[in-house]
Amino acid sequence: MTSSRASNTLPIPSVSDCRAIGIPMPDLLVNMEDALGAELVRGFLTDWAGRQYSVRRTETTAGRPHHEVSEWLRREIGWGTLLIPMGPASRSVRLRWAIYARLRDGQSSARIARAIGCHSRTVTRNKKEFARRGLLTDNQFTTKDPHDDRQ
């Protein structure tokens, strides 16, 4: 069960946040965020993720939307049409980031599932993966019973 209203309000994490929790990101977006910063890239992805973007052959006019990103793409990639990767703007990545952020804040799985519009099993599956990666270090966040000595 997915609530479209809740899924539309999920925050877009930065590329570095995604990589920190083990979600691979396209090199284009990693380099773009390193050069321009998370806020510019997040704004650009909000408008252009998953769509064709035309990079002009000549410089764009300052003050136009996404001027800095467009100029960076022209210098680094060249002019032409480019398919912008979804990266952190994809629903699955936004969902995983929202789950991680709420787990980190100490919310229960059921409460997280209700708040972001997903099944509780989705939350517990991600919770287990985050714990396996060592991202949730406090015992209250792990899904493994501390008294269970099985691997």
mmCIF file of C-alpha atoms in Angstrom, residues 32 35-36 40 44 53 60-75:
data_model
loop_
_atom_site.group_PDB
_atom_site.id
_atom_site.type_symbol
_atom_site.label_atom_id
_atom_site.label_comp_id
_atom_site.label_asym_id
_atom_site.label_seq_id
_atom_site.Cartn_x
_atom_site.Cartn_y
_atom_site.Cartn_z
ATOM 1 C CA MET A 32 28.249 17.737 -10.136
ATOM 2 C CA ALA A 35 31.649 21.045 -7.945
ATOM 3 C CA LEU A 36 28.385 22.923 -7.353
ATOM 4 C CA LEU A 40 22.042 23.503 -6.560
ATOM 5 C CA PHE A 44 18.196 20.898 -10.639
ATOM 6 C CA TYR A 53 18.190 18.224 -20.874
ATOM 7 C CA THR A 60 23.711 30.583 -20.925
ATOM 8 C CA THR A 61 22.542 33.921 -19.618
ATOM 9 C CA ALA A 62 23.226 34.509 -15.929
ATOM 10 C CA GLY A 63 20.058 34.520 -13.882
ATOM 11 C CA ARG A 64 18.317 31.823 -15.909
ATOM 12 C CA PRO A 65 17.079 28.791 -13.990
ATOM 13 C CA HIS A 66 19.896 26.319 -13.375
ATOM 14 C CA HIS A 67 22.470 28.576 -15.044
ATOM 15 C CA GLU A 68 25.370 27.231 -12.918
ATOM 16 C CA VAL A 69 24.447 23.603 -13.593
ATOM 17 C CA SER A 70 24.045 24.235 -17.301
ATOM 18 C CA GLU A 71 27.446 25.922 -17.523
ATOM 19 C CA TRP A 72 29.068 23.113 -15.538
ATOM 20 C CA LEU A 73 27.547 20.511 -17.869
ATOM 21 C CA ARG A 74 28.722 22.466 -20.932
ATOM 22 C CA ARG A 75 32.303 22.638 -19.585
#
